[in-house]
XYZ file of C-alpha atoms in Angstrom:
424
model
C 7.502 87.358 105.682
C 11.041 88.528 105.693
C 12.856 88.365 109.101
C 15.904 90.424 109.775
C 18.720 88.913 111.808
C 20.272 92.037 113.485
C 23.636 90.243 114.208
C 23.766 89.039 110.700
C 22.995 92.449 109.414
C 25.842 94.019 111.479
C 28.304 91.448 110.226
C 27.171 92.013 106.620
C 27.515 95.747 107.106
C 31.135 95.327 108.522
C 32.007 92.999 105.596
C 30.778 95.489 102.985
C 32.682 98.259 104.686
C 35.769 96.195 104.775
C 35.315 95.253 101.155
C 34.979 98.878 100.121
C 38.013 99.864 102.209
C 39.974 97.019 100.671
C 38.928 98.033 97.145
C 39.978 101.617 98.015
C 43.312 100.305 99.343
C 43.862 98.233 96.295
C 43.111 101.202 94.085
C 45.476 103.301 96.142
C 48.244 100.683 95.883
C 47.620 100.481 92.102
C 47.965 104.240 91.850
C 51.341 104.226 93.556
C 54.402 105.052 91.454
C 57.407 102.798 91.881
C 60.818 104.183 91.023
C 63.962 102.137 90.778
C 67.222 103.847 91.927
C 70.568 102.241 91.083
C 73.283 103.465 93.373
C 76.435 102.565 95.315
C 75.575 104.671 98.287
C 73.388 101.828 99.572
C 76.188 99.259 98.865
C 78.722 100.989 101.228
C 78.533 100.757 104.967
C 79.432 104.369 105.673
C 76.774 105.850 103.373
C 73.991 103.157 103.475
C 72.241 104.466 106.733
C 72.241 108.066 105.330
C 70.836 107.241 101.876
C 68.235 104.959 103.386
C 66.995 107.766 105.702
C 66.809 110.214 102.884
C 64.902 107.831 100.712
C 62.386 107.093 103.565
C 62.059 110.888 104.178
C 61.286 111.370 100.401
C 58.643 108.591 100.478
C 57.010 110.157 103.564
C 56.907 113.581 101.864
C 55.603 112.000 98.623
C 53.305 109.097 99.707
C 52.352 108.438 96.134
C 55.897 107.359 95.274
C 57.812 104.229 96.375
C 61.626 104.053 95.776
C 63.223 100.727 95.257
C 66.917 101.201 96.036
C 69.235 98.868 93.980
C 72.620 98.586 95.710
C 75.477 98.134 93.188
C 79.167 98.534 93.907
C 80.997 101.681 92.570
C 83.281 99.506 90.430
C 80.319 97.691 88.853
C 77.667 100.238 88.376
C 78.722 101.780 85.070
C 78.995 98.430 83.316
C 75.685 97.227 84.695
C 73.920 100.473 83.693
C 75.228 100.228 80.081
C 74.102 96.580 79.840
C 70.725 97.297 81.275
C 70.237 100.343 78.991
C 71.065 98.184 75.966
C 68.738 95.429 77.054
C 65.830 97.942 77.578
C 65.712 97.429 81.336
C 67.438 100.405 82.938
C 66.483 101.863 86.329
C 64.544 105.121 86.562
C 67.333 107.004 88.289
C 71.004 106.222 88.826
C 74.041 107.491 90.644
C 77.126 107.894 88.536
C 80.451 109.811 88.522
C 83.498 110.817 86.593
C 84.310 109.463 83.170
C 81.496 106.847 83.687
C 78.896 109.635 83.415
C 80.116 110.733 80.025
C 80.458 107.068 78.775
C 76.784 106.478 79.807
C 75.748 109.593 77.965
C 77.484 108.205 74.839
C 74.986 105.296 74.883
C 72.115 107.725 74.035
C 69.985 106.201 76.765
C 69.774 109.233 79.046
C 66.919 111.737 79.244
C 67.843 115.305 78.611
C 67.190 117.276 81.829
C 67.120 120.957 80.743
C 63.300 120.834 80.422
C 62.945 119.750 84.096
C 65.313 122.359 85.658
C 63.127 125.375 86.634
C 64.432 128.926 86.385
C 64.869 129.369 90.142
C 66.842 126.100 90.444
C 69.099 127.016 87.469
C 69.801 130.392 89.189
C 70.684 128.643 92.489
C 73.215 126.220 90.808
C 76.798 127.044 91.621
C 78.832 128.353 88.755
C 80.409 125.536 86.871
C 78.493 122.785 88.805
C 77.166 121.456 85.493
C 80.488 121.770 83.623
C 81.174 118.690 81.564
C 77.615 117.460 81.915
C 76.247 118.759 78.643
C 76.489 117.569 75.053
C 74.645 118.516 71.900
C 71.362 117.248 73.461
C 71.715 119.461 76.525
C 72.141 118.524 80.235
C 72.491 114.756 80.445
C 73.199 114.494 84.171
C 72.349 116.624 87.184
C 75.087 117.498 89.773
C 74.165 115.741 92.999
C 77.131 117.041 94.993
C 80.590 118.474 94.507
C 83.739 116.809 95.743
C 86.766 118.366 94.067
C 90.377 117.624 95.151
C 92.406 120.022 97.261
C 95.955 120.205 98.415
C 95.868 119.247 102.123
C 98.722 120.177 104.427
C 99.531 119.038 107.944
C 100.571 122.148 109.921
C 102.231 120.230 112.721
C 104.516 118.329 110.363
C 105.330 121.545 108.471
C 106.279 123.277 111.712
C 108.530 120.386 112.826
C 110.270 120.708 109.407
C 110.995 124.339 110.050
C 108.308 125.448 107.555
C 105.685 128.167 108.095
C 102.515 126.146 108.900
C 100.350 128.975 107.591
C 102.152 129.199 104.255
C 101.585 126.012 102.189
C 103.767 125.785 99.044
C 102.342 127.742 96.126
C 104.637 126.602 93.418
C 106.276 123.296 92.352
C 109.664 124.641 93.352
C 108.407 125.534 96.837
C 106.810 122.165 97.105
C 109.923 120.338 96.187
C 111.913 122.272 98.771
C 109.256 121.548 101.469
C 109.275 117.792 100.584
C 113.009 117.728 101.096
C 112.784 119.480 104.484
C 110.097 117.108 105.729
C 112.017 113.994 104.539
C 115.064 115.240 106.300
C 113.433 116.126 109.562
C 110.903 113.257 109.759
C 111.933 110.138 107.838
C 108.929 108.140 108.916
C 106.522 110.636 107.402
C 105.311 110.231 103.769
C 105.986 113.752 102.461
C 103.376 113.632 99.580
C 100.425 111.273 99.150
C 99.355 110.965 95.496
C 97.556 108.167 93.648
C 99.874 106.614 91.005
C 97.929 103.463 90.274
C 96.905 102.455 86.784
C 93.242 103.220 86.529
C 90.938 105.964 85.072
C 90.444 107.625 88.422
C 94.242 107.939 88.889
C 94.454 109.779 85.500
C 91.708 112.142 86.672
C 93.656 112.695 89.947
C 96.961 113.281 88.161
C 95.579 115.358 85.385
C 95.736 118.654 87.378
C 99.445 117.867 88.157
C 100.091 117.439 84.494
C 98.262 120.691 83.811
C 100.361 122.374 86.495
C 103.384 121.655 84.207
C 101.399 122.788 81.173
C 101.043 119.244 79.796
C 97.941 118.217 77.829
C 98.482 114.703 76.565
C 94.967 114.112 75.103
C 91.731 115.920 74.529
C 91.014 119.452 73.238
C 94.277 121.401 72.709
C 96.358 118.326 73.190
C 100.095 118.578 72.707
C 100.666 114.854 72.993
C 102.774 112.798 75.414
C 106.121 113.783 73.923
C 105.834 117.453 74.636
C 108.431 119.245 76.739
C 105.782 119.909 79.355
C 104.770 116.258 79.644
C 108.428 115.251 79.958
C 108.973 117.873 82.659
C 106.084 116.399 84.608
C 107.328 112.835 84.295
C 110.919 113.918 85.183
C 109.611 115.652 88.339
C 107.613 112.568 89.366
C 110.710 110.441 88.909
C 112.801 112.874 90.954
C 110.359 112.984 93.959
C 109.905 109.093 93.786
C 113.702 108.449 93.787
C 114.077 110.858 96.690
C 111.408 108.959 98.712
C 109.011 111.856 98.768
C 106.077 109.716 97.477
C 105.077 106.148 98.064
C 104.286 104.775 94.535
C 101.523 102.203 93.922
C 99.103 103.085 96.680
C 95.467 103.994 96.011
C 94.476 107.285 97.445
C 92.244 105.521 99.953
C 95.232 103.671 101.427
C 96.800 107.042 102.328
C 93.774 108.330 104.279
C 94.232 106.264 107.476
C 97.929 107.141 107.502
C 97.090 110.783 107.177
C 94.634 110.389 110.126
C 97.461 109.041 112.183
C 99.774 112.007 111.312
C 102.030 110.058 108.995
C 101.399 112.224 105.812
C 102.501 115.780 105.382
C 100.716 116.665 102.164
C 97.883 114.785 100.448
C 96.102 115.474 97.174
C 92.550 114.344 97.943
C 88.913 115.299 97.822
C 86.808 117.322 100.294
C 85.573 114.010 101.801
C 89.023 113.557 103.505
C 88.078 115.589 106.549
C 85.218 113.238 107.373
C 87.274 110.180 106.687
C 90.178 111.377 108.942
C 87.924 112.500 111.754
C 86.079 109.155 111.549
C 89.310 107.310 111.947
C 90.943 109.550 114.516
C 87.959 110.847 116.389
C 89.626 114.312 116.191
C 87.306 117.195 117.126
C 86.619 119.966 114.587
C 88.798 122.433 116.518
C 91.683 120.048 116.691
C 91.266 119.235 113.008
C 91.414 122.832 111.944
C 94.537 123.363 114.114
C 96.257 120.465 112.418
C 95.058 120.517 108.802
C 94.526 123.132 106.213
C 93.630 122.820 102.458
C 94.323 125.017 99.482
C 94.915 125.018 95.742
C 97.473 122.815 93.930
C 101.029 124.261 93.695
C 101.575 125.707 90.236
C 104.384 125.013 87.766
C 104.473 126.479 84.303
C 100.715 126.160 84.063
C 97.869 127.310 86.281
C 96.552 125.356 89.349
C 93.456 123.323 88.492
C 91.444 120.574 90.122
C 89.041 117.774 89.084
C 85.461 117.229 90.124
C 85.138 114.025 92.022
C 81.435 114.572 92.867
C 78.480 112.410 91.985
C 75.774 112.981 89.405
C 72.221 111.726 88.969
C 70.819 110.543 85.629
C 67.374 109.642 84.364
C 66.795 107.078 81.570
C 64.904 108.130 78.480
C 62.897 104.953 78.438
C 61.571 105.410 81.912
C 57.793 105.616 82.317
C 57.735 107.800 85.438
C 59.816 110.791 84.402
C 58.035 113.432 86.447
C 58.421 111.326 89.538
C 62.014 110.548 88.663
C 62.830 114.229 88.319
C 61.031 114.917 91.709
C 63.312 112.339 93.310
C 66.472 113.752 91.619
C 65.643 117.311 92.695
C 64.981 116.155 96.285
C 68.311 114.313 96.510
C 70.279 117.279 95.174
C 68.604 120.270 96.714
C 66.367 119.444 99.668
C 67.700 120.586 103.065
C 66.862 117.108 104.407
C 69.017 115.293 101.827
C 71.860 117.887 102.070
C 71.968 117.621 105.907
C 71.576 113.874 106.209
C 73.630 112.699 103.250
C 75.578 115.210 101.186
C 77.322 117.178 104.054
C 77.304 114.468 106.629
C 77.958 110.838 105.569
C 79.210 111.825 102.074
C 81.318 114.778 103.344
C 80.824 116.720 100.172
C 79.362 120.015 99.138
C 75.894 120.632 97.666
C 75.754 121.806 94.051
C 73.404 124.678 94.939
C 74.391 128.108 96.379
C 71.907 128.315 99.148
C 69.744 125.627 100.823
C 67.068 128.008 102.280
C 68.089 126.877 105.815
C 70.181 129.379 107.755
C 71.871 126.781 109.993
C 72.741 124.602 107.048
C 74.133 127.437 105.009
C 76.221 128.633 108.022
C 77.778 125.133 108.150
C 79.168 125.807 104.658
C 81.268 128.552 106.279
C 83.568 126.199 108.217
C 87.217 126.529 107.225
C 87.439 123.390 105.019
C 84.133 124.005 103.216
C 84.919 127.752 102.779
C 88.348 126.936 101.354
C 86.863 124.598 98.821
C 83.987 126.999 97.916
C 86.106 130.188 97.640
C 89.508 129.040 96.483
C 89.486 125.489 95.043
C 86.153 125.139 93.160
C 86.992 128.229 91.002
C 89.958 126.310 89.686
C 87.815 123.312 88.471
C 88.704 122.344 84.925
C 86.669 119.790 83.070
C 88.604 116.765 81.811
C 88.355 115.247 78.255
C 86.018 112.531 79.368
C 84.743 109.972 76.923
C 85.861 106.664 75.360
C 89.280 108.154 74.429
C 89.961 109.201 78.008
C 89.284 105.697 79.292
C 91.603 104.317 76.606
C 94.319 106.896 77.320
C 94.229 106.252 81.035
C 95.927 102.828 80.689
C 98.741 104.195 78.513
C 99.405 107.399 80.524
C 99.291 105.801 83.901
C 101.464 102.899 82.805
C 104.013 105.575 81.726
C 103.646 107.322 85.085
C 104.283 104.080 86.905
C 107.389 103.428 84.858
C 108.607 106.923 85.591
C 108.235 106.581 89.456
C 109.361 102.940 89.766
C 111.561 102.110 86.696
C 114.773 103.302 85.037
C 113.658 103.655 81.416
C 114.665 107.044 79.982
C 111.852 109.674 80.195
C 112.083 110.203 76.449
C 111.358 106.544 75.821
C 108.466 106.515 78.391
C 106.877 109.554 76.643
C 107.252 107.836 73.247
C 105.645 104.674 74.653
C 102.742 106.669 76.072
C 102.221 108.446 72.735
C 102.000 105.084 70.891
C 99.355 103.905 73.296
C 97.145 107.013 73.011
C 93.989 106.806 70.821
C 94.729 108.029 67.346
């Protein structure tokens, strides 16, 4: 006769239920998708909390996907991505920017994205947001955010110099005259902050100044380094350096705290400058707008242009979870959550889409600085000749610029030296 032990039966029942639940949990865990995301946002103290929140929000909205954030410094990420792509171990998604985006596309490791961009998203992209992000294979990177450079002017310093604070210089001649007035009235102020270091970013930053003189040293339509326009640009740089209107050798980031303290009159910098200066000075929005304005680059013989300093997102062709990877890319670039908590806040940049679908968020794009960038500056964006030749040209061109602003070698000789160093 079989006897049932009720206590033992209850324990057995509980154990079976736990086993079933455990098996279900194991199956659920096995079904989860894990994405790797290489980025420098998580490597920097100012942006880390924002990107971590956005990733957590994405995971909460997509419980079937886990995102493993791989923090890599800005200066290292391009080299590491190329090495990992060549070794067959790239991340699923990566953050990248500038010439590095094009260099990465040259490896052939990136997944073309046109097939993932639906019609309504394509229609909502700002005009020109994907400029420079296409090759024969189509769209190789998606524009995460936009951060072009603008010509910032300090109205209080201009007024002290006897200049109209509401009329920033529109031409190179007007700018040169304004620099002289500022230097004369306020010797402790740096009249113009511009990056003249020898690195690829500095060439990107100086490229619109060269274009303002009509110079095109490399790339499509190049007229070389010995053109009259390039020599005019180098001569002007020497003139303003010798007059003490610029402070050669500083990276643009070194000027930002000085600008926040009221020691810089004009600064050629990206849209993020407002957030950086307010973070350093604790200046309110109202006080900031009373003090600072931003507009397009003063023009010389050429038209005013600017460069795109925003960030892009790429997907690797060898990835196994492409649909999930695209879902993550689209979330970072277009979701109101990511735009509010990362793009427009900690990253102080503009979204690459026209409308977020949130009235309060779209209204925030109407503030004076964002509106000036959207309405005046972004329309002057001009793609730069990115690629291996651009990286090689950067060293030669910026070495020549440095010689012009700090040395005494004749401008003709500097231009000839740059020409010899350009890729043939």
